[in-house]
Structure formats: C-alpha cells, structure tokens
Amino acid sequence: MAKTFKYIILGGGVAAGYAAREFAKQGLKPGELAIISKEAVAPYERPALSKAYLFPESPARLPGFHVCVGSGGERLLPEWYSEKGIELILSTEIVKADLAAKSLISAGGETFSYQILIIATGSTVIRLTDFGVQGADAKNIFYLREVDDADKLYEAIKAKKNGKAVVVGGGYIGLELSAVLRLNNIDVTMVYPEPWCMPRLFTSGIAAFYEGYYANKGVNIIKGTVAVGFTANSNGEVKEVQLKDGRVLEADIVVVGVGGRPQTSLFKGQIEEEKGGIKTDSFFKTNVSDVYAVGDVATFPLKLYGELRRVEHVDHSRKSAEQAVKAIKAAEDGKTVEEYDYLPYFYSRSFDLSWQFYGDNVGDTVLFGDNNPESSKPKFGTYWIKDGKVVGAFLESGTPEENKAIAKVARVQPPVEDVDQLAKEGLSFASKI
C-alpha cells in the first residue's frame, strides 16, 4: 500500500524544518505534508554539532536546537509537527525515486506517493575510505554530519581525556572542531594540503591571523601535506597518522573534514543538473514539473551576480526552503512571488572569535584593522574590489550593527576611487553606506 501526500519534503535537515514552518504559515490541511528523513530526530540546526554540542561544560543537546532557533524563531519540537498535522517519517532511507511516477521507495519497501516533491537531501561527507586511504576504516576516525556522528565523537573525547587528536582538513569543520577539541583539553594537530586555512574564502592575510591565534591556543598546524595512511592498535583504534611528507603523528582521535558532496544520486538521469547540483529557477523549481530542490543540492540563479551557483550554507538552506514553499503556495492561487535575490553569507564561531562574510570573494583585496593574533581584542576585516566596486566584505568581531553595515556594502557594491584611502577608512567606509 502506498502512502499518499500532497507534499513530500525528502530530507530532514535544516531546509526541511524551515520549509515545514513556511507551509504551516501559508496554510496546510492535516495529512497534506510529510517529511521523510533517514535520521531518527526532527529537523535541527546542524551548525550546533561542530560548536556547542561538543563543549566540555553544559553542552547543547536536543531538543535545545531544533529548528527554527538558529534564526531566532520558535523551536519546532516533534509535537509541533503533529499539532500541525505534518507527518514526520523518521529513520527511513529512500533508495529509489521515480519522478515520472511521482513515487519514492524506502529501504524497507514502503512506497510514498506525492503531488509535489521538495528535494532537501543536503550534502554527504567525503570520506577517506572513498579514496582507498590505507587504514581509514580504523575506529576513532570521525566525520561530522549528523547528531549520531557528534554523539560518537563526544564519547571519544570523554574516553580519551587529555589525548591527542589529528584534524584532517583546514576548512569550516577543521577550524571549528580544532577549537572545540582544545576546549576539551585535547592536544590538537591540524593537517591540510593548502598554503593556508579556509582557502576557498580566506585571503592569506585573513588566514595568517587565525593560524596565529590557533597556534597561541596550542593548536599545532601542518600545511602543505595530506594524510596518506593510518595504523591501528590491537583494538582496531587509530594510533598513528602517516603524512605524505613522511611525518608520522600519534593520534587517539582523528577528525576528517575534507568537504561534502550534494546527495543527488537518487535522481540521476531524471532531472537536469549543473555545477554538481540540481538545476532550478529563482523559485527552486526544477525542469521536472512539481519537483523543487532547495539548500545544498540546488544550483540556482544568483541574481546579484547574474550566474548559476550552488551555495552550501545554513543561511541559504533556510531561505531557499522558505522561497520554494512561498512559490508553491502562490502558484496554487494563480499568483507569483518575487525572484530569489540572495546575498551570499557565511559565518563561523570558534574560541572567542566570530566572523561574518557577505558577497563575493573575487578581485583585489584590502585588509583593514588590527589582525595581530597577539592583540587582546583583535578586530579586522577585508574588502574585495572588482571593476572598481566593493563586491565582498569580511569582518572579525563585528557588532550586530557593523555586520549589518558590511552586508549592505556587499549588496550595494559602492565604487572605490582610492584603495589606500579605503584601507585607512576601514570599517567607517561601510558605516557610511
């Protein structure tokens, strides 16, 4: 027997929760909407997993960070979904999607039929075992994507008190987890192949500050090499990490953060793809009628820059989900909504630091402020300038007002006459816009 719903959201991450809230806001009859998730819990704010979830003192736990608390909204507990007549179908993995027949089949053999499908399957982590790295299947090698992963890592941190950790990767996960492992008094070595950390976003000037700051906090950083093998002890637990440059590092815990890839394999050959994701319009509609894609899996028109992009970030997951639902409900009433006009936004928090970035990181850069990692209260930023205009802005330790100002700069793209003057003005340039 097939279970039939008017709307199905496939995926139970951030986007699913924000889409459900928008459906409830727009008006929904009981039994019309189902969320199918392979996780066992209702949608939650995933960024908490690499931060407060692993704190040594009073760590965050569910139900504390269910959506939509990450953007200051009401916390949607499992009861909220039942009150709204939304069916949460958890611990259910979909193994086959037939978009022509409008049906999904689970690993348990259940069939789910829909009128409208929202694909919110997100990303999956890239594993070292995918590349056949020797010994990468040893115990205590961790990846972080879901609550289950965070629980296992938390238990290992407690079990290996004052132990040694090797963090493989210098991106978001690498930086945030290195910080939280140090807070747990674990000896941390961070390894990445690039010349500096967060190379997709940071300039060398920005990265130099964070590398210096982390070094002062006791994080050992090894750049320009990769992990090529692991050895395990008699219990099968990792004990050493072999690096390509010949060095061998002791490790009780290894955390790998080398990126993710969008989960689109269920739809291969059935739907148009571009830039690694599912191609959509400004309403997150795909080329298959009644199928929408949101969050990490969507490649959409970024109006501000006149090009198609895929954006992996929680802010876009939230906003794209809301946009898709607004578009679906408007279309039912024969109306339209405004095109999605997104300003790229990224942020991170670690130790006592907190940065925000808005816009595009292309063109020439101007560094301003105090980026000395030894400073008691460092505060600095960077502007990106292309074709004589500011197109991107980064700020460490900004106040809410200052962060709003740099967002506005990135959106408005004011012209710059004198680059040296801009460096001198720094933050005050943004505050004038």
Tab-separated table of C-alpha atoms in Angstrom:
chain	number	residue	atom	x	y	z
A	1	MET	CA	0.000	0.000	0.000
A	2	ALA	CA	1.387	3.396	-0.963
A	3	LYS	CA	1.125	6.272	1.470
A	4	THR	CA	-0.005	9.362	-0.420
A	5	PHE	CA	0.628	13.005	0.428
A	6	LYS	CA	0.022	16.271	-1.371
A	7	TYR	CA	3.539	17.459	-0.466
A	8	ILE	CA	6.638	15.459	0.471
A	9	ILE	CA	9.888	17.001	1.679
A	10	LEU	CA	12.692	14.485	1.156
A	11	GLY	CA	15.432	15.089	3.724
A	12	GLY	CA	15.202	16.031	7.385
A	13	GLY	CA	17.816	18.748	7.779
A	14	VAL	CA	17.626	22.492	8.291
A	15	ALA	CA	15.823	23.141	4.979
A	16	ALA	CA	13.065	20.632	5.832
A	17	GLY	CA	12.293	22.358	9.130
A	18	TYR	CA	12.135	25.842	7.625
A	19	ALA	CA	10.012	24.580	4.725
A	20	ALA	CA	7.589	22.947	7.181
A	21	ARG	CA	7.268	26.181	9.146
A	22	GLU	CA	6.531	28.113	5.931
A	23	PHE	CA	3.899	25.550	4.887
A	24	ALA	CA	2.220	25.922	8.296
A	25	LYS	CA	2.336	29.718	7.927
A	26	GLN	CA	0.829	29.608	4.425
A	27	GLY	CA	-1.983	27.233	5.453
A	28	LEU	CA	-1.920	23.473	5.451
A	29	LYS	CA	-4.552	20.793	5.964
A	30	PRO	CA	-3.725	17.882	8.299
A	31	GLY	CA	-2.199	14.970	6.401
A	32	GLU	CA	-1.100	17.046	3.384
A	33	LEU	CA	2.605	17.223	4.223
A	34	ALA	CA	5.176	14.561	5.114
A	35	ILE	CA	8.887	14.903	5.864
A	36	ILE	CA	10.906	11.764	5.131
A	37	SER	CA	14.285	11.622	6.865
A	38	LYS	CA	16.838	8.907	7.390
A	39	GLU	CA	17.739	10.499	10.730
A	40	ALA	CA	15.842	9.485	13.843
A	41	VAL	CA	15.102	13.024	15.052
A	42	ALA	CA	13.023	16.007	13.915
A	43	PRO	CA	14.877	18.716	11.910
A	44	TYR	CA	17.554	20.567	13.888
A	45	GLU	CA	20.108	23.335	13.404
A	46	ARG	CA	23.132	21.421	12.104
A	47	PRO	CA	25.800	24.104	12.872
A	48	ALA	CA	25.449	23.366	16.609
A	49	LEU	CA	27.170	19.992	16.103
A	50	SER	CA	30.640	21.458	15.489
A	51	LYS	CA	30.301	24.031	18.266
A	52	ALA	CA	28.188	23.904	21.450
A	53	TYR	CA	27.328	20.185	21.117
A	54	LEU	CA	30.937	19.283	21.957
A	55	PHE	CA	31.560	21.855	24.718
A	56	PRO	CA	33.125	20.368	27.869
A	57	GLU	CA	30.718	22.341	30.105
A	58	SER	CA	26.917	22.177	29.665
A	59	PRO	CA	26.971	21.046	26.018
A	60	ALA	CA	23.973	21.742	23.774
A	61	ARG	CA	21.561	18.826	23.393
A	62	LEU	CA	18.286	18.204	21.623
A	63	PRO	CA	15.570	19.374	21.976
A	64	GLY	CA	17.512	22.624	22.582
A	65	PHE	CA	18.483	23.307	18.978
A	66	HIS	CA	15.616	22.035	16.857
A	67	VAL	CA	14.760	24.438	14.037
A	68	CYS	CA	13.964	27.302	13.886
A	69	VAL	CA	16.008	28.626	16.833
A	70	GLY	CA	19.070	29.254	14.641
A	71	SER	CA	17.431	32.319	13.126
A	72	GLY	CA	15.674	33.458	16.282
A	73	GLY	CA	12.392	31.649	15.570
A	74	GLU	CA	10.217	29.319	17.591
A	75	ARG	CA	11.689	25.879	18.370
A	76	LEU	CA	9.758	23.239	16.439
A	77	LEU	CA	9.596	20.210	18.716
A	78	PRO	CA	8.272	16.869	17.394
A	79	GLU	CA	4.884	17.753	18.951
A	80	TRP	CA	4.669	20.865	16.772
A	81	TYR	CA	4.594	18.724	13.636
A	82	SER	CA	1.800	16.513	14.967
A	83	GLU	CA	-0.189	19.579	16.088
A	84	LYS	CA	0.061	20.927	12.526
A	85	GLY	CA	-0.901	17.565	11.023
A	86	ILE	CA	2.543	17.144	9.439
A	87	GLU	CA	3.762	13.553	9.303
A	88	LEU	CA	7.393	13.067	10.362
A	89	ILE	CA	8.573	9.827	8.784
A	90	LEU	CA	11.921	9.305	10.533
A	91	SER	CA	14.641	6.606	10.355
A	92	THR	CA	13.514	5.995	6.784
A	93	GLU	CA	16.002	5.867	3.936
A	94	ILE	CA	14.665	6.342	0.417
A	95	VAL	CA	16.518	4.061	-2.015
A	96	LYS	CA	14.581	4.737	-5.226
A	97	ALA	CA	12.899	7.843	-6.620
A	98	ASP	CA	10.693	7.635	-9.704
A	99	LEU	CA	9.947	11.236	-10.622
A	100	ALA	CA	7.787	10.297	-13.627
A	101	ALA	CA	5.574	8.109	-11.419
A	102	LYS	CA	5.785	10.617	-8.506
A	103	SER	CA	6.816	7.904	-6.074
A	104	LEU	CA	9.583	7.183	-3.566
A	105	ILE	CA	10.510	3.721	-2.267
A	106	SER	CA	12.198	3.169	1.099
A	107	ALA	CA	14.823	0.600	2.092
A	108	GLY	CA	12.002	-1.139	3.978
A	109	GLY	CA	9.972	-1.462	0.779
A	110	GLU	CA	7.366	1.211	1.570
A	111	THR	CA	6.087	3.385	-1.274
A	112	PHE	CA	5.295	7.073	-0.819
A	113	SER	CA	3.402	8.990	-3.487
A	114	TYR	CA	3.230	12.765	-3.804
A	115	GLN	CA	1.767	15.549	-5.896
A	116	ILE	CA	4.654	17.956	-5.188
A	117	LEU	CA	8.159	16.967	-4.085
A	118	ILE	CA	10.773	19.183	-2.414
A	119	ILE	CA	14.242	17.656	-2.609
A	120	ALA	CA	16.148	18.731	0.519
A	121	THR	CA	18.662	15.902	0.725
A	122	GLY	CA	21.642	18.143	1.532
A	123	SER	CA	25.254	17.018	1.340
A	124	THR	CA	27.056	13.909	2.444
A	125	VAL	CA	30.614	13.991	3.803
A	126	ILE	CA	33.532	12.935	1.641
A	127	ARG	CA	35.250	10.006	3.372
A	128	LEU	CA	38.889	8.977	3.133
A	129	THR	CA	37.708	5.402	2.534
A	130	ASP	CA	36.206	6.722	-0.748
A	131	PHE	CA	39.802	7.194	-1.962
A	132	GLY	CA	41.074	3.894	-0.578
A	133	VAL	CA	43.323	5.595	2.012
A	134	GLN	CA	45.074	2.799	3.884
A	135	GLY	CA	43.687	2.131	7.371
A	136	ALA	CA	40.960	4.804	7.001
A	137	ASP	CA	38.384	2.361	8.391
A	138	ALA	CA	40.062	2.236	11.831
A	139	LYS	CA	37.967	3.013	14.908
A	140	ASN	CA	38.019	6.580	16.271
A	141	ILE	CA	38.263	8.186	12.828
A	142	PHE	CA	35.296	10.554	12.827
A	143	TYR	CA	33.264	12.577	10.335
A	144	LEU	CA	30.676	15.127	11.381
A	145	ARG	CA	27.334	15.492	9.645
A	146	GLU	CA	24.558	14.256	11.942
A	147	VAL	CA	23.715	14.078	15.652
A	148	ASP	CA	24.805	10.413	15.702
A	149	ASP	CA	28.262	11.428	14.460
A	150	ALA	CA	28.513	14.138	17.130
A	151	ASP	CA	27.483	11.668	19.871
A	152	LYS	CA	30.231	9.227	18.860
A	153	LEU	CA	32.836	11.999	18.766
A	154	TYR	CA	31.679	13.344	22.155
A	155	GLU	CA	32.049	9.860	23.719
A	156	ALA	CA	35.556	9.520	22.261
A	157	ILE	CA	36.589	12.931	23.633
A	158	LYS	CA	35.425	11.845	27.095
A	159	ALA	CA	37.146	8.437	26.777
A	160	LYS	CA	40.463	9.873	25.569
A	161	LYS	CA	40.870	12.570	28.235
A	162	ASN	CA	43.984	14.691	27.577
A	163	GLY	CA	44.678	12.577	24.492
A	164	LYS	CA	45.950	13.514	21.053
A	165	ALA	CA	43.762	14.414	18.085
A	166	VAL	CA	44.663	14.914	14.435
A	167	VAL	CA	42.233	17.041	12.437
A	168	VAL	CA	42.446	16.393	8.696
A	169	GLY	CA	41.285	19.439	6.712
A	170	GLY	CA	41.586	23.205	7.137
A	171	GLY	CA	38.075	24.346	6.256
A	172	TYR	CA	34.996	25.063	8.391
A	173	ILE	CA	34.912	21.683	10.128
A	174	GLY	CA	38.663	21.607	10.659
A	175	LEU	CA	38.772	25.047	12.273
A	176	GLU	CA	35.633	24.685	14.397
A	177	LEU	CA	36.496	21.190	15.640
A	178	SER	CA	40.143	22.033	16.351
A	179	ALA	CA	38.866	24.829	18.594
A	180	VAL	CA	36.341	22.674	20.418
A	181	LEU	CA	38.857	19.823	20.893
A	182	ARG	CA	41.274	22.309	22.517
A	183	LEU	CA	38.483	23.467	24.834
A	184	ASN	CA	38.264	19.802	25.889
A	185	ASN	CA	41.998	19.869	26.677
A	186	ILE	CA	42.886	17.556	23.804
A	187	ASP	CA	46.270	18.008	22.126
A	188	VAL	CA	45.407	19.030	18.528
A	189	THR	CA	47.341	18.882	15.272
A	190	MET	CA	45.620	20.207	12.185
A	191	VAL	CA	46.784	18.987	8.761
A	192	TYR	CA	45.820	20.396	5.362
A	193	PRO	CA	47.366	20.480	1.876
A	194	GLU	CA	46.715	24.143	1.032
A	195	PRO	CA	49.107	27.027	1.779
A	196	TRP	CA	46.621	28.444	4.358
A	197	CYS	CA	43.370	27.601	6.133
A	198	MET	CA	39.881	28.144	4.624
A	199	PRO	CA	41.422	28.789	1.188
A	200	ARG	CA	38.075	28.960	-0.615
A	201	LEU	CA	37.188	32.113	1.329
A	202	PHE	CA	40.155	33.493	3.262
A	203	THR	CA	42.979	35.558	1.797
A	204	SER	CA	46.492	34.834	3.081
A	205	GLY	CA	46.162	37.943	5.283
A	206	ILE	CA	42.942	36.751	6.919
A	207	ALA	CA	44.260	33.204	7.334
A	208	ALA	CA	47.512	34.392	8.941
A	209	PHE	CA	45.501	35.834	11.836
A	210	TYR	CA	43.551	32.614	12.512
A	211	GLU	CA	46.616	30.392	12.170
A	212	GLY	CA	48.482	32.617	14.636
A	213	TYR	CA	45.539	32.722	17.026
A	214	TYR	CA	45.096	28.933	16.912
A	215	ALA	CA	48.844	28.404	17.450
A	216	ASN	CA	48.616	30.601	20.568
A	217	LYS	CA	45.781	28.359	21.780
A	218	GLY	CA	48.045	25.328	21.393
A	219	VAL	CA	46.890	24.018	18.022
A	220	ASN	CA	49.807	22.632	16.003
A	221	ILE	CA	49.315	23.373	12.291
A	222	ILE	CA	50.937	21.366	9.483
A	223	LYS	CA	50.376	22.773	5.998
A	224	GLY	CA	51.132	21.546	2.509
A	225	THR	CA	50.654	17.833	3.086
A	226	VAL	CA	47.906	15.211	3.430
A	227	ALA	CA	47.146	12.074	5.430
A	228	VAL	CA	48.003	9.020	3.314
A	229	GLY	CA	47.531	6.218	5.840
A	230	PHE	CA	46.542	5.227	9.370
A	231	THR	CA	47.750	2.495	11.683
A	232	ALA	CA	45.612	0.950	14.409
A	233	ASN	CA	46.305	-0.716	17.764
A	234	SER	CA	45.221	-4.251	18.721
A	235	ASN	CA	41.673	-2.941	19.499
A	236	GLY	CA	41.376	-1.605	15.962
A	237	GLU	CA	41.564	2.008	17.205
A	238	VAL	CA	43.598	4.537	15.294
A	239	LYS	CA	47.034	5.185	16.824
A	240	GLU	CA	49.065	6.906	14.088
A	241	VAL	CA	48.514	9.127	11.079
A	242	GLN	CA	51.028	8.891	8.236
A	243	LEU	CA	51.533	12.073	6.250
A	244	LYS	CA	52.627	12.313	2.631
A	245	ASP	CA	55.735	14.281	3.665
A	246	GLY	CA	56.918	11.266	5.695
A	247	ARG	CA	55.933	12.515	9.145
A	248	VAL	CA	54.018	10.215	11.489
A	249	LEU	CA	51.649	11.705	14.087
A	250	GLU	CA	50.328	9.947	17.176
A	251	ALA	CA	46.539	10.064	17.455
A	252	ASP	CA	43.843	8.799	19.819
A	253	ILE	CA	41.179	10.573	17.758
A	254	VAL	CA	41.136	11.619	14.089
A	255	VAL	CA	38.514	14.009	12.750
A	256	VAL	CA	38.198	14.350	8.986
A	257	GLY	CA	36.673	17.437	7.387
A	258	VAL	CA	37.609	17.396	3.708
A	259	GLY	CA	34.307	18.621	2.284
A	260	GLY	CA	30.973	17.250	1.172
A	261	ARG	CA	29.092	16.430	-1.982
A	262	PRO	CA	25.414	17.029	-2.756
A	263	GLN	CA	23.197	13.974	-2.420
A	264	THR	CA	21.643	13.819	-5.883
A	265	SER	CA	22.279	10.180	-6.831
A	266	LEU	CA	18.595	9.168	-6.418
A	267	PHE	CA	17.652	11.495	-9.266
A	268	LYS	CA	20.488	10.838	-11.741
A	269	GLY	CA	19.238	10.830	-15.328
A	270	GLN	CA	15.768	12.017	-14.305
A	271	ILE	CA	16.442	15.693	-13.698
A	272	GLU	CA	18.681	18.433	-15.070
A	273	GLU	CA	21.900	19.005	-13.128
A	274	GLU	CA	24.517	21.729	-13.231
A	275	LYS	CA	27.654	22.546	-11.187
A	276	GLY	CA	27.218	19.378	-9.141
A	277	GLY	CA	23.665	20.173	-8.050
A	278	ILE	CA	20.098	20.042	-9.320
A	279	LYS	CA	19.390	22.980	-11.625
A	280	THR	CA	16.494	25.205	-10.530
A	281	ASP	CA	14.958	28.565	-11.395
A	282	SER	CA	14.581	31.509	-8.965
A	283	PHE	CA	11.654	29.703	-7.313
A	284	PHE	CA	13.677	26.476	-6.819
A	285	LYS	CA	11.585	24.722	-9.434
A	286	THR	CA	13.455	22.043	-11.411
A	287	ASN	CA	12.900	21.064	-15.057
A	288	VAL	CA	10.593	18.253	-13.819
A	289	SER	CA	7.106	19.567	-13.125
A	290	ASP	CA	6.073	19.596	-9.458
A	291	VAL	CA	9.645	18.912	-8.278
A	292	TYR	CA	11.610	21.549	-6.340
A	293	ALA	CA	15.149	21.399	-4.931
A	294	VAL	CA	16.475	23.527	-2.040
A	295	GLY	CA	19.563	24.006	0.127
A	296	ASP	CA	22.906	22.384	-0.677
A	297	VAL	CA	21.570	20.369	-3.641
A	298	ALA	CA	20.178	23.341	-5.606
A	299	THR	CA	22.109	25.145	-8.356
A	300	PHE	CA	20.111	28.352	-8.739
A	301	PRO	CA	20.344	31.763	-10.473
A	302	LEU	CA	22.226	34.128	-8.184
A	303	LYS	CA	20.586	37.354	-9.328
A	304	LEU	CA	23.186	39.687	-7.829
A	305	TYR	CA	25.963	38.229	-10.000
A	306	GLY	CA	23.893	37.047	-12.986
A	307	GLU	CA	25.103	33.466	-12.820
A	308	LEU	CA	24.124	29.996	-11.646
A	309	ARG	CA	25.617	28.945	-8.317
A	310	ARG	CA	25.360	26.244	-5.708
A	311	VAL	CA	25.736	27.505	-2.125
A	312	GLU	CA	26.490	25.201	0.805
A	313	HIS	CA	25.496	27.152	3.874
A	314	VAL	CA	22.794	27.037	6.526
A	315	ASP	CA	21.568	30.572	5.727
A	316	HIS	CA	20.799	29.629	2.115
A	317	SER	CA	19.230	26.322	3.246
A	318	ARG	CA	16.763	28.240	5.402
A	319	LYS	CA	15.939	30.940	2.860
A	320	SER	CA	15.698	28.713	-0.221
A	321	ALA	CA	13.301	26.384	1.629
A	322	GLU	CA	11.030	29.303	2.515
A	323	GLN	CA	11.195	30.649	-1.061
A	324	ALA	CA	10.207	27.284	-2.589
A	325	VAL	CA	7.188	26.916	-0.299
A	326	LYS	CA	6.049	30.502	-0.961
A	327	ALA	CA	6.330	29.818	-4.715
A	328	ILE	CA	4.391	26.527	-4.447
A	329	LYS	CA	1.556	28.105	-2.452
A	330	ALA	CA	1.426	31.201	-4.691
A	331	ALA	CA	1.228	29.043	-7.829
A	332	GLU	CA	-1.753	27.188	-6.344
A	333	ASP	CA	-3.531	30.553	-6.069
A	334	GLY	CA	-2.500	31.545	-9.598
A	335	LYS	CA	-0.051	34.112	-8.230
A	336	THR	CA	3.727	34.530	-8.296
A	337	VAL	CA	6.308	35.565	-5.739
A	338	GLU	CA	9.397	37.716	-6.223
A	339	GLU	CA	12.524	36.066	-7.577
A	340	TYR	CA	15.047	34.802	-5.044
A	341	ASP	CA	17.583	37.587	-4.618
A	342	TYR	CA	20.220	36.107	-2.373
A	343	LEU	CA	23.272	37.801	-0.882
A	344	PRO	CA	25.851	35.083	-0.110
A	345	TYR	CA	26.544	34.974	3.627
A	346	PHE	CA	28.957	32.816	5.622
A	347	TYR	CA	29.937	32.910	9.278
A	348	SER	CA	31.815	30.950	11.898
A	349	ARG	CA	32.462	30.997	15.632
A	350	SER	CA	35.379	29.430	17.481
A	351	PHE	CA	37.176	30.187	20.745
A	352	ASP	CA	36.337	33.876	21.444
A	353	LEU	CA	36.194	34.676	17.746
A	354	SER	CA	33.264	35.285	15.439
A	355	TRP	CA	33.446	36.321	11.800
A	356	GLN	CA	30.924	37.129	9.093
A	357	PHE	CA	31.351	37.417	5.342
A	358	TYR	CA	28.930	38.806	2.747
A	359	GLY	CA	29.047	38.942	-1.027
A	360	ASP	CA	31.636	37.598	-3.429
A	361	ASN	CA	35.329	36.939	-2.735
A	362	VAL	CA	36.677	37.888	-6.165
A	363	GLY	CA	39.046	40.630	-7.337
A	364	ASP	CA	41.645	42.593	-5.360
A	365	THR	CA	41.565	42.800	-1.579
A	366	VAL	CA	42.138	45.451	1.059
A	367	LEU	CA	42.879	44.399	4.644
A	368	PHE	CA	41.983	46.836	7.431
A	369	GLY	CA	42.032	46.956	11.226
A	370	ASP	CA	44.023	45.027	13.818
A	371	ASN	CA	44.727	41.460	12.684
A	372	ASN	CA	47.514	40.773	15.167
A	373	PRO	CA	46.729	37.389	16.796
A	374	GLU	CA	48.509	38.593	19.966
A	375	SER	CA	46.085	41.517	20.444
A	376	SER	CA	43.772	41.346	23.430
A	377	LYS	CA	40.815	42.450	21.286
A	378	PRO	CA	41.639	41.916	17.624
A	379	LYS	CA	39.193	43.395	15.128
A	380	PHE	CA	39.830	43.477	11.407
A	381	GLY	CA	38.247	42.985	8.038
A	382	THR	CA	38.763	42.753	4.314
A	383	TYR	CA	37.027	44.237	1.280
A	384	TRP	CA	37.064	42.574	-2.142
A	385	ILE	CA	37.139	45.011	-5.072
A	386	LYS	CA	36.220	44.120	-8.643
A	387	ASP	CA	35.763	46.556	-11.554
A	388	GLY	CA	36.224	49.495	-9.155
A	389	LYS	CA	33.432	48.392	-6.805
A	390	VAL	CA	33.362	46.662	-3.422
A	391	VAL	CA	31.758	43.236	-4.043
A	392	GLY	CA	32.549	41.411	-0.799
A	393	ALA	CA	33.239	42.193	2.850
A	394	PHE	CA	34.604	40.184	5.775
A	395	LEU	CA	34.673	41.215	9.429
A	396	GLU	CA	36.053	39.576	12.558
A	397	SER	CA	34.490	40.502	15.932
A	398	GLY	CA	31.921	42.902	14.500
A	399	THR	CA	28.932	44.182	16.464
A	400	PRO	CA	25.465	43.417	15.024
A	401	GLU	CA	25.362	46.973	13.579
A	402	GLU	CA	28.807	46.624	11.973
A	403	ASN	CA	27.893	43.239	10.478
A	404	LYS	CA	24.746	44.818	9.017
A	405	ALA	CA	26.924	47.589	7.539
A	406	ILE	CA	29.272	45.163	5.754
A	407	ALA	CA	26.248	43.227	4.444
A	408	LYS	CA	24.896	46.451	2.997
A	409	VAL	CA	28.222	47.233	1.326
A	410	ALA	CA	28.266	43.819	-0.348
A	411	ARG	CA	24.689	44.299	-1.543
A	412	VAL	CA	25.052	47.925	-2.756
A	413	GLN	CA	28.570	47.489	-4.257
A	414	PRO	CA	29.730	51.104	-3.824
A	415	PRO	CA	32.514	52.426	-6.076
A	416	VAL	CA	36.065	52.841	-4.742
A	417	GLU	CA	38.259	55.678	-6.008
A	418	ASP	CA	41.287	55.189	-3.806
A	419	VAL	CA	42.303	51.781	-2.445
A	420	ASP	CA	44.780	53.233	0.104
A	421	GLN	CA	42.055	55.531	1.404
A	422	LEU	CA	39.717	52.531	1.721
A	423	ALA	CA	42.318	50.691	3.810
A	424	LYS	CA	42.627	53.757	6.071
A	425	GLU	CA	38.865	54.203	6.431
A	426	GLY	CA	38.302	50.502	7.082
A	427	LEU	CA	35.043	49.872	8.870
A	428	SER	CA	33.963	53.519	8.733
A	429	PHE	CA	33.650	53.166	4.928
A	430	ALA	CA	30.918	50.546	5.454
A	431	SER	CA	29.198	52.565	8.135
A	432	LYS	CA	28.717	55.490	5.711
A	433	ILE	CA	26.869	53.457	3.048
